[in-house]
Amino acid sequence: MALFSLIVPFLNERDNVPAFTTFIEKVAGELREKFDLDLEVVLVDDGSTDDSVTRYITSMPGTWRIVELSRNFGKEVAVFAGLEECRGDLVMIMDADMQHPWTVALDMISQLMADENLDAVYAVRDDRLQESMKKAAAVHLFYWLINFRQRFIVPENAGDFRVMRRPVVEAMLKIRDRRRFNKGLYAWAGFRQKAIGYMPDERQHGATKWSNLSLLSLSLEGITSFSALPLRLVSIIGALVGICGIFYGLKIIFEVLFYGVSVPGYPSLMVAVSVLGGFNLALLGLLGEYIWVGIAETKDRPLYLVRRVHRSGEIKTLDKAAQSAEKQTP
Ligand code: UDP
Ligand code: MG
């Protein structure tokens, strides 16, 4: 029987644990009946400060592992930790807040199982249509920037909710980006992927962990790790402003020499100084962003650290560090 891994990153989801564990029972049954698949659940605790971990340990049915990270590393990295930990032939990623409908997940699994030629199926949110015009425009601009003249296309509104075959998982593990922008990485990896649309359910308990500011920061991460277009745009604008400046200078010299027009100094000077100063600062900031990405990637720190791993069927919790120490001392 093939193995199906379900990876679930979570951060302070204590109130969603009961619904989740009931859900897992259903999932295990249906996977066995419909697809002859065994289920293992890999929960990744992304630095929860509540008692979610204890709650999962006491109520999770079936085969599971909980990888407790040493602190909050962010969902993108938590997903990576789950991918490293899982062993499944098919791997699915879902949220812990019950927003990802099981019917959609089933549909994705069926489509992947039915087509040998498919490597992954991912879900695309359809509810973005309800968002404000301003936000929608910002999202379009972001995807335009990131996809401009690329050899791979990052699909709009796709997230981590997806099911992949083992080779895709191995490919994701080979990509060692430290500042991870998963949506981009899935696209960069290639393979034969198929999208299906879905409407996420309401969050059952708690609130989303993504503020507008953190979304902006993730977008910036996406742009700086996938596109040099902003740098090029600024260079082009800088060059255009410079050329305009030269023509303006020529015009002034011409007027002074041939018409004796006195140069109106202060206002034009202020305009030039503020325009150029502004552009300069903006470019410096942008350069800084790219340099920071470069520095972050060269530091060679591990992507995440594990505090400990809990496993189903073991009374004692396992400590990874203690385990590896045991291995080293004969
Ligand atoms: N999450 C996480 N680390 C974080 C933020 C979120 O592991 O730093 C988890 C969270 O517990 C949930 C999933 O990622 O299981 C999606 O988060 P959320 O529901 O806040 O995002 P949204 O559904 O609003 O996009
Ligand atoms: Mg959610």
CSV table of C-alpha atoms and ligand atoms in Angstrom, one decimal:
chain,number,residue,atom,x,y,z
A,1,MET,CA,0.0,0.0,0.0
A,2,ALA,CA,1.4,3.4,-1.0
A,3,LEU,CA,2.0,6.0,1.7
A,4,PHE,CA,0.2,9.4,1.7
A,5,SER,CA,1.8,12.2,3.8
A,6,LEU,CA,-0.3,15.1,5.0
A,7,ILE,CA,1.9,18.1,6.0
A,8,VAL,CA,0.3,20.6,8.3
A,9,PRO,CA,2.2,23.6,9.6
A,10,PHE,CA,0.6,25.3,12.6
A,11,LEU,CA,1.1,28.2,14.9
A,12,ASN,CA,-1.1,28.6,18.0
A,13,GLU,CA,-4.1,26.6,16.6
A,14,ARG,CA,-5.2,25.1,20.0
A,15,ASP,CA,-8.9,25.8,19.3
A,16,ASN,CA,-8.8,24.1,16.0
A,17,VAL,CA,-7.3,20.8,17.3
A,18,PRO,CA,-10.6,19.0,18.1
A,19,ALA,CA,-12.0,19.6,14.7
A,20,PHE,CA,-8.7,18.7,13.1
A,21,THR,CA,-8.4,15.4,14.9
A,22,THR,CA,-11.9,14.4,13.9
A,23,PHE,CA,-11.1,15.4,10.4
A,24,ILE,CA,-8.0,13.2,10.3
A,25,GLU,CA,-10.0,10.1,11.3
A,26,LYS,CA,-12.3,10.7,8.3
A,27,VAL,CA,-9.3,11.4,6.0
A,28,ALA,CA,-7.5,8.2,7.0
A,29,GLY,CA,-10.7,6.1,6.3
A,30,GLU,CA,-11.4,7.7,3.0
A,31,LEU,CA,-7.8,7.5,1.7
A,32,ARG,CA,-7.8,3.8,2.5
A,33,GLU,CA,-11.2,3.1,1.0
A,34,LYS,CA,-11.0,5.2,-2.1
A,35,PHE,CA,-7.3,5.1,-3.1
A,36,ASP,CA,-5.8,2.3,-1.0
A,37,LEU,CA,-3.4,4.8,0.6
A,38,ASP,CA,-1.9,4.7,4.1
A,39,LEU,CA,-1.9,8.1,5.9
A,40,GLU,CA,0.9,9.6,7.9
A,41,VAL,CA,0.4,13.1,9.3
A,42,VAL,CA,3.4,15.4,9.7
A,43,LEU,CA,2.5,18.3,11.9
A,44,VAL,CA,5.0,21.1,12.1
A,45,ASP,CA,4.8,23.3,15.2
A,46,ASP,CA,6.1,26.7,14.0
A,47,GLY,CA,6.9,28.0,17.5
A,48,SER,CA,3.5,27.9,19.1
A,49,THR,CA,3.3,29.6,22.5
A,50,ASP,CA,-0.1,28.0,23.4
A,51,ASP,CA,-0.7,24.3,24.3
A,52,SER,CA,-1.5,23.2,20.7
A,53,VAL,CA,1.3,20.6,20.8
A,54,THR,CA,0.1,18.9,24.0
A,55,ARG,CA,-3.5,18.9,22.6
A,56,TYR,CA,-2.4,17.3,19.3
A,57,ILE,CA,-0.3,14.7,21.2
A,58,THR,CA,-3.2,13.7,23.4
A,59,SER,CA,-5.9,13.5,20.7
A,60,MET,CA,-4.3,12.7,17.3
A,61,PRO,CA,-5.4,9.4,15.9
A,62,GLY,CA,-3.3,7.1,13.6
A,63,THR,CA,0.3,7.5,12.5
A,64,TRP,CA,1.6,11.0,13.0
A,65,ARG,CA,4.7,13.0,13.9
A,66,ILE,CA,5.0,16.5,15.3
A,67,VAL,CA,8.1,18.4,14.5
A,68,GLU,CA,8.5,21.1,17.1
A,69,LEU,CA,10.6,23.9,15.6
A,70,SER,CA,12.8,25.8,18.0
A,71,ARG,CA,10.9,29.0,17.3
A,72,ASN,CA,8.6,30.6,14.8
A,73,PHE,CA,10.3,30.4,11.4
A,74,GLY,CA,7.3,31.4,9.3
A,75,LYS,CA,4.9,29.2,7.3
A,76,GLU,CA,7.2,28.8,4.3
A,77,VAL,CA,10.0,27.3,6.3
A,78,ALA,CA,7.6,25.2,8.4
A,79,VAL,CA,6.3,23.6,5.2
A,80,PHE,CA,9.9,22.9,4.2
A,81,ALA,CA,10.5,21.2,7.5
A,82,GLY,CA,7.4,19.0,6.9
A,83,LEU,CA,8.6,18.1,3.5
A,84,GLU,CA,12.0,17.0,4.9
A,85,GLU,CA,10.2,14.9,7.6
A,86,CYS,CA,7.6,13.2,5.4
A,87,ARG,CA,8.1,9.8,3.7
A,88,GLY,CA,5.0,9.6,1.5
A,89,ASP,CA,4.8,8.7,-2.1
A,90,LEU,CA,2.2,11.3,-2.4
A,91,VAL,CA,2.4,14.5,-0.3
A,92,MET,CA,-0.3,17.0,0.5
A,93,ILE,CA,0.1,20.3,2.3
A,94,MET,CA,-2.9,21.7,4.2
A,95,ASP,CA,-3.5,24.4,6.9
A,96,ALA,CA,-4.5,23.5,10.5
A,97,ASP,CA,-7.4,26.0,10.6
A,98,MET,CA,-9.8,23.9,8.5
A,99,GLN,CA,-9.9,26.5,5.8
A,100,HIS,CA,-9.0,23.9,3.1
A,101,PRO,CA,-12.1,21.9,2.2
A,102,TRP,CA,-11.6,18.1,2.2
A,103,THR,CA,-13.8,17.8,-0.9
A,104,VAL,CA,-11.3,19.9,-2.8
A,105,ALA,CA,-8.4,17.9,-1.4
A,106,LEU,CA,-10.1,14.7,-2.6
A,107,ASP,CA,-10.6,16.1,-6.0
A,108,MET,CA,-6.9,17.0,-6.2
A,109,ILE,CA,-5.9,13.5,-5.1
A,110,SER,CA,-8.3,11.8,-7.6
A,111,GLN,CA,-7.0,13.9,-10.4
A,112,LEU,CA,-3.4,13.2,-9.6
A,113,MET,CA,-4.0,9.5,-9.1
A,114,ALA,CA,-6.0,9.3,-12.4
A,115,ASP,CA,-3.3,10.8,-14.5
A,116,GLU,CA,0.2,9.2,-14.6
A,117,ASN,CA,1.4,12.2,-16.5
A,118,LEU,CA,0.6,14.7,-13.7
A,119,ASP,CA,3.2,15.4,-11.1
A,120,ALA,CA,1.3,17.8,-8.9
A,121,VAL,CA,-2.2,19.4,-8.5
A,122,TYR,CA,-2.6,22.7,-6.7
A,123,ALA,CA,-5.6,24.7,-5.5
A,124,VAL,CA,-6.2,28.3,-6.6
A,125,ARG,CA,-8.3,30.6,-4.5
A,126,ASP,CA,-11.4,31.9,-6.3
A,127,ASP,CA,-12.5,34.2,-3.5
A,128,ARG,CA,-10.0,36.9,-4.4
A,129,LEU,CA,-12.6,38.4,-6.6
A,130,GLN,CA,-14.4,39.7,-3.5
A,131,GLU,CA,-11.4,41.7,-2.5
A,132,SER,CA,-11.2,45.5,-2.9
A,133,MET,CA,-10.2,46.9,-6.2
A,134,LYS,CA,-7.1,48.5,-4.7
A,135,LYS,CA,-5.9,45.2,-3.3
A,136,ALA,CA,-6.7,43.3,-6.5
A,137,ALA,CA,-4.7,45.9,-8.5
A,138,ALA,CA,-1.8,45.5,-6.1
A,139,VAL,CA,-2.0,41.7,-6.5
A,140,HIS,CA,-2.0,42.0,-10.3
A,141,LEU,CA,0.9,44.3,-10.3
A,142,PHE,CA,2.9,42.0,-8.1
A,143,TYR,CA,2.3,39.0,-10.4
A,144,TRP,CA,3.1,41.1,-13.4
A,145,LEU,CA,6.4,42.1,-11.9
A,146,ILE,CA,7.3,38.7,-10.8
A,147,ASN,CA,6.3,37.0,-14.1
A,148,PHE,CA,7.7,39.6,-16.5
A,149,ARG,CA,9.7,37.8,-19.1
A,150,GLN,CA,10.3,34.7,-17.0
A,151,ARG,CA,10.7,31.2,-18.3
A,152,PHE,CA,8.3,30.0,-15.6
A,153,ILE,CA,5.0,31.5,-14.6
A,154,VAL,CA,4.0,32.0,-10.9
A,155,PRO,CA,0.2,31.4,-11.0
A,156,GLU,CA,-2.0,34.0,-9.2
A,157,ASN,CA,-3.6,33.1,-5.9
A,158,ALA,CA,-2.1,29.6,-5.6
A,159,GLY,CA,-0.7,28.7,-2.2
A,160,ASP,CA,0.7,25.7,-0.4
A,161,PHE,CA,-2.6,23.8,-0.6
A,162,ARG,CA,-1.5,21.1,-3.1
A,163,VAL,CA,-0.7,17.4,-3.6
A,164,MET,CA,2.6,16.3,-5.1
A,165,ARG,CA,4.3,13.1,-6.2
A,166,ARG,CA,7.6,12.2,-4.5
A,167,PRO,CA,9.9,13.6,-7.3
A,168,VAL,CA,8.4,17.0,-6.9
A,169,VAL,CA,8.9,16.9,-3.1
A,170,GLU,CA,12.6,15.9,-3.7
A,171,ALA,CA,12.9,18.8,-6.1
A,172,MET,CA,11.5,21.2,-3.5
A,173,LEU,CA,14.0,19.9,-0.9
A,174,LYS,CA,16.9,20.5,-3.3
A,175,ILE,CA,16.0,24.1,-3.5
A,176,ARG,CA,17.9,25.5,-0.6
A,177,ASP,CA,16.7,29.2,-0.7
A,178,ARG,CA,16.8,30.6,2.8
A,179,ARG,CA,14.3,33.3,2.2
A,180,ARG,CA,11.6,31.1,0.8
A,181,PHE,CA,8.8,32.2,-1.4
A,182,ASN,CA,7.0,28.9,-1.9
A,183,LYS,CA,4.6,30.0,-4.6
A,184,GLY,CA,7.6,31.0,-6.7
A,185,LEU,CA,9.6,27.9,-5.9
A,186,TYR,CA,6.8,25.5,-7.0
A,187,ALA,CA,6.6,27.3,-10.3
A,188,TRP,CA,10.4,27.5,-10.7
A,189,ALA,CA,10.6,23.7,-10.1
A,190,GLY,CA,8.5,23.1,-13.2
A,191,PHE,CA,7.0,19.6,-13.6
A,192,ARG,CA,3.5,18.9,-14.9
A,193,GLN,CA,1.3,20.7,-12.5
A,194,LYS,CA,-2.4,21.3,-12.8
A,195,ALA,CA,-4.6,24.0,-11.1
A,196,ILE,CA,-8.1,23.6,-9.7
A,197,GLY,CA,-10.2,26.5,-8.4
A,198,TYR,CA,-11.7,26.5,-4.9
A,199,MET,CA,-13.3,28.7,-2.3
A,200,PRO,CA,-11.6,28.4,1.1
A,201,ASP,CA,-13.9,27.8,4.1
A,202,GLU,CA,-14.2,30.3,7.0
A,203,ARG,CA,-11.5,29.9,9.6
A,204,GLN,CA,-13.0,27.9,12.4
A,205,HIS,CA,-11.2,29.6,15.4
A,206,GLY,CA,-8.6,32.2,15.9
A,207,ALA,CA,-7.5,34.8,13.3
A,208,THR,CA,-5.3,34.8,10.3
A,209,LYS,CA,-1.6,35.3,11.0
A,210,TRP,CA,-1.1,37.4,7.9
A,211,SER,CA,-1.4,41.1,8.4
A,212,ASN,CA,-1.2,43.5,5.4
A,213,LEU,CA,2.3,44.3,6.5
A,214,SER,CA,3.5,40.7,6.6
A,215,LEU,CA,1.9,40.1,3.2
A,216,LEU,CA,3.8,43.1,1.9
A,217,SER,CA,7.0,41.7,3.3
A,218,LEU,CA,6.4,38.3,1.8
A,219,SER,CA,5.7,39.9,-1.6
A,220,LEU,CA,8.9,41.8,-1.3
A,221,GLU,CA,10.7,38.6,-0.6
A,222,GLY,CA,9.0,37.1,-3.7
A,223,ILE,CA,10.1,40.0,-5.9
A,224,THR,CA,13.6,40.2,-4.7
A,225,SER,CA,14.2,36.5,-5.0
A,226,PHE,CA,12.5,36.1,-8.4
A,227,SER,CA,12.9,39.3,-10.4
A,228,ALA,CA,15.5,42.0,-11.2
A,229,LEU,CA,12.8,44.0,-13.0
A,230,PRO,CA,12.4,46.7,-10.3
A,231,LEU,CA,16.2,47.4,-10.4
A,232,ARG,CA,16.0,47.7,-14.2
A,233,LEU,CA,12.9,49.9,-14.1
A,234,VAL,CA,14.6,52.3,-11.6
A,235,SER,CA,17.7,52.4,-13.8
A,236,ILE,CA,15.6,53.2,-16.8
A,237,ILE,CA,13.7,55.9,-14.9
A,238,GLY,CA,16.9,57.3,-13.6
A,239,ALA,CA,18.4,57.4,-17.1
A,240,LEU,CA,15.2,59.2,-18.4
A,241,VAL,CA,15.3,61.8,-15.6
A,242,GLY,CA,19.0,62.3,-16.3
A,243,ILE,CA,18.4,62.8,-20.0
A,244,CYS,CA,15.6,65.3,-19.3
A,245,GLY,CA,18.0,67.1,-17.0
A,246,ILE,CA,20.5,67.5,-19.8
A,247,PHE,CA,18.0,68.9,-22.2
A,248,TYR,CA,16.7,71.2,-19.5
A,249,GLY,CA,20.3,72.4,-19.0
A,250,LEU,CA,20.8,72.9,-22.7
A,251,LYS,CA,17.6,74.9,-22.9
A,252,ILE,CA,18.7,77.2,-20.1
A,253,ILE,CA,22.1,77.8,-21.7
A,254,PHE,CA,20.5,78.5,-25.0
A,255,GLU,CA,18.1,81.0,-23.5
A,256,VAL,CA,20.8,82.8,-21.6
A,257,LEU,CA,23.1,83.1,-24.6
A,258,PHE,CA,20.6,84.1,-27.2
A,259,TYR,CA,17.7,85.7,-25.4
A,260,GLY,CA,19.3,86.9,-22.2
A,261,VAL,CA,16.6,85.3,-20.1
A,262,SER,CA,17.6,85.2,-16.5
A,263,VAL,CA,17.4,81.7,-15.0
A,264,PRO,CA,14.6,81.2,-12.5
A,265,GLY,CA,16.7,79.6,-9.9
A,266,TYR,CA,15.1,78.5,-6.7
A,267,PRO,CA,11.9,76.6,-7.8
A,268,SER,CA,13.6,74.6,-10.6
A,269,LEU,CA,16.5,73.8,-8.3
A,270,MET,CA,14.1,72.5,-5.6
A,271,VAL,CA,12.3,70.3,-8.2
A,272,ALA,CA,15.5,68.9,-9.5
A,273,VAL,CA,16.9,68.2,-6.0
A,274,SER,CA,13.8,66.6,-4.6
A,275,VAL,CA,13.1,64.5,-7.7
A,276,LEU,CA,16.7,63.3,-8.0
A,277,GLY,CA,17.1,62.9,-4.2
A,278,GLY,CA,13.9,60.9,-4.0
A,279,PHE,CA,14.9,58.6,-6.8
A,280,ASN,CA,18.3,58.2,-5.3
A,281,LEU,CA,17.0,57.2,-1.9
A,282,ALA,CA,14.4,54.9,-3.4
A,283,LEU,CA,17.1,53.1,-5.5
A,284,LEU,CA,19.4,52.8,-2.5
A,285,GLY,CA,16.6,51.2,-0.5
A,286,LEU,CA,15.8,48.8,-3.3
A,287,LEU,CA,19.5,48.0,-3.8
A,288,GLY,CA,19.6,47.3,0.0
A,289,GLU,CA,16.8,44.8,-0.3
A,290,TYR,CA,18.6,42.9,-3.0
A,291,ILE,CA,21.9,43.0,-1.1
A,292,TRP,CA,20.1,41.8,2.0
A,293,VAL,CA,18.7,38.8,0.1
A,294,GLY,CA,22.3,38.0,-1.1
A,295,ILE,CA,23.7,38.3,2.5
A,296,ALA,CA,20.9,36.1,3.9
A,297,GLU,CA,21.6,33.4,1.3
A,298,THR,CA,25.4,33.4,1.9
A,299,LYS,CA,25.2,33.1,5.6
A,300,ASP,CA,24.6,29.4,5.3
A,301,ARG,CA,22.6,29.0,8.4
A,302,PRO,CA,20.3,26.0,8.6
A,303,LEU,CA,16.8,26.8,7.4
A,304,TYR,CA,15.3,25.9,10.7
A,305,LEU,CA,16.1,24.1,14.0
A,306,VAL,CA,14.2,21.3,15.6
A,307,ARG,CA,13.5,21.4,19.3
A,308,ARG,CA,12.1,17.8,19.3
A,309,VAL,CA,10.0,15.4,17.4
A,310,HIS,CA,7.0,13.6,18.9
A,311,ARG,CA,5.8,10.4,17.3
A,312,SER,CA,2.6,8.4,17.5
A,313,GLY,CA,2.8,5.1,19.3
A,314,GLU,CA,5.7,6.2,21.5
A,315,ILE,CA,5.0,7.1,25.1
A,316,LYS,CA,8.3,8.9,25.5
A,317,THR,CA,8.8,11.9,23.3
A,318,LEU,CA,11.9,11.7,21.2
A,319,ASP,CA,14.6,14.3,21.3
A,320,LYS,CA,16.4,14.6,17.9
A,321,ALA,CA,19.6,16.0,19.5
A,322,ALA,CA,19.7,13.2,22.1
A,323,GLN,CA,19.0,10.7,19.4
A,324,SER,CA,21.9,11.8,17.2
A,325,ALA,CA,24.2,11.9,20.3
A,326,GLU,CA,23.3,8.3,21.1
A,327,LYS,CA,24.1,7.3,17.5
A,328,GLN,CA,27.6,8.9,17.8
A,329,THR,CA,28.6,7.3,21.1
A,330,PRO,CA,28.9,3.5,20.4
B,1,UDP,N1,1.2,29.3,10.2
B,1,UDP,C1,2.5,28.9,10.5
B,1,UDP,N2,3.4,29.8,10.8
B,1,UDP,C2,3.2,31.1,10.8
B,1,UDP,C3,1.9,31.6,10.4
B,1,UDP,C4,1.0,30.6,10.1
B,1,UDP,O1,2.7,27.7,10.6
B,1,UDP,O2,4.1,31.9,11.0
B,1,UDP,C5,0.2,28.3,9.9
B,1,UDP,C6,-1.2,28.5,10.5
B,1,UDP,O3,-1.2,28.0,11.8
B,1,UDP,C7,-2.1,27.8,9.5
B,1,UDP,C8,-1.5,28.1,8.2
B,1,UDP,O4,-0.1,28.4,8.5
B,1,UDP,O5,-2.2,26.5,9.8
B,1,UDP,C9,-2.1,29.3,7.4
B,1,UDP,O6,-2.1,30.4,8.2
B,1,UDP,P1,-3.3,31.4,8.3
B,1,UDP,O7,-4.6,30.7,8.5
B,1,UDP,O8,-3.0,32.5,9.3
B,1,UDP,O9,-3.2,32.1,6.8
B,1,UDP,P2,-4.4,32.4,5.8
B,1,UDP,O10,-5.3,31.2,5.8
B,1,UDP,O11,-5.1,33.6,6.4
B,1,UDP,O12,-3.7,32.6,4.5
B,2,MG,MG,-6.1,30.2,7.3
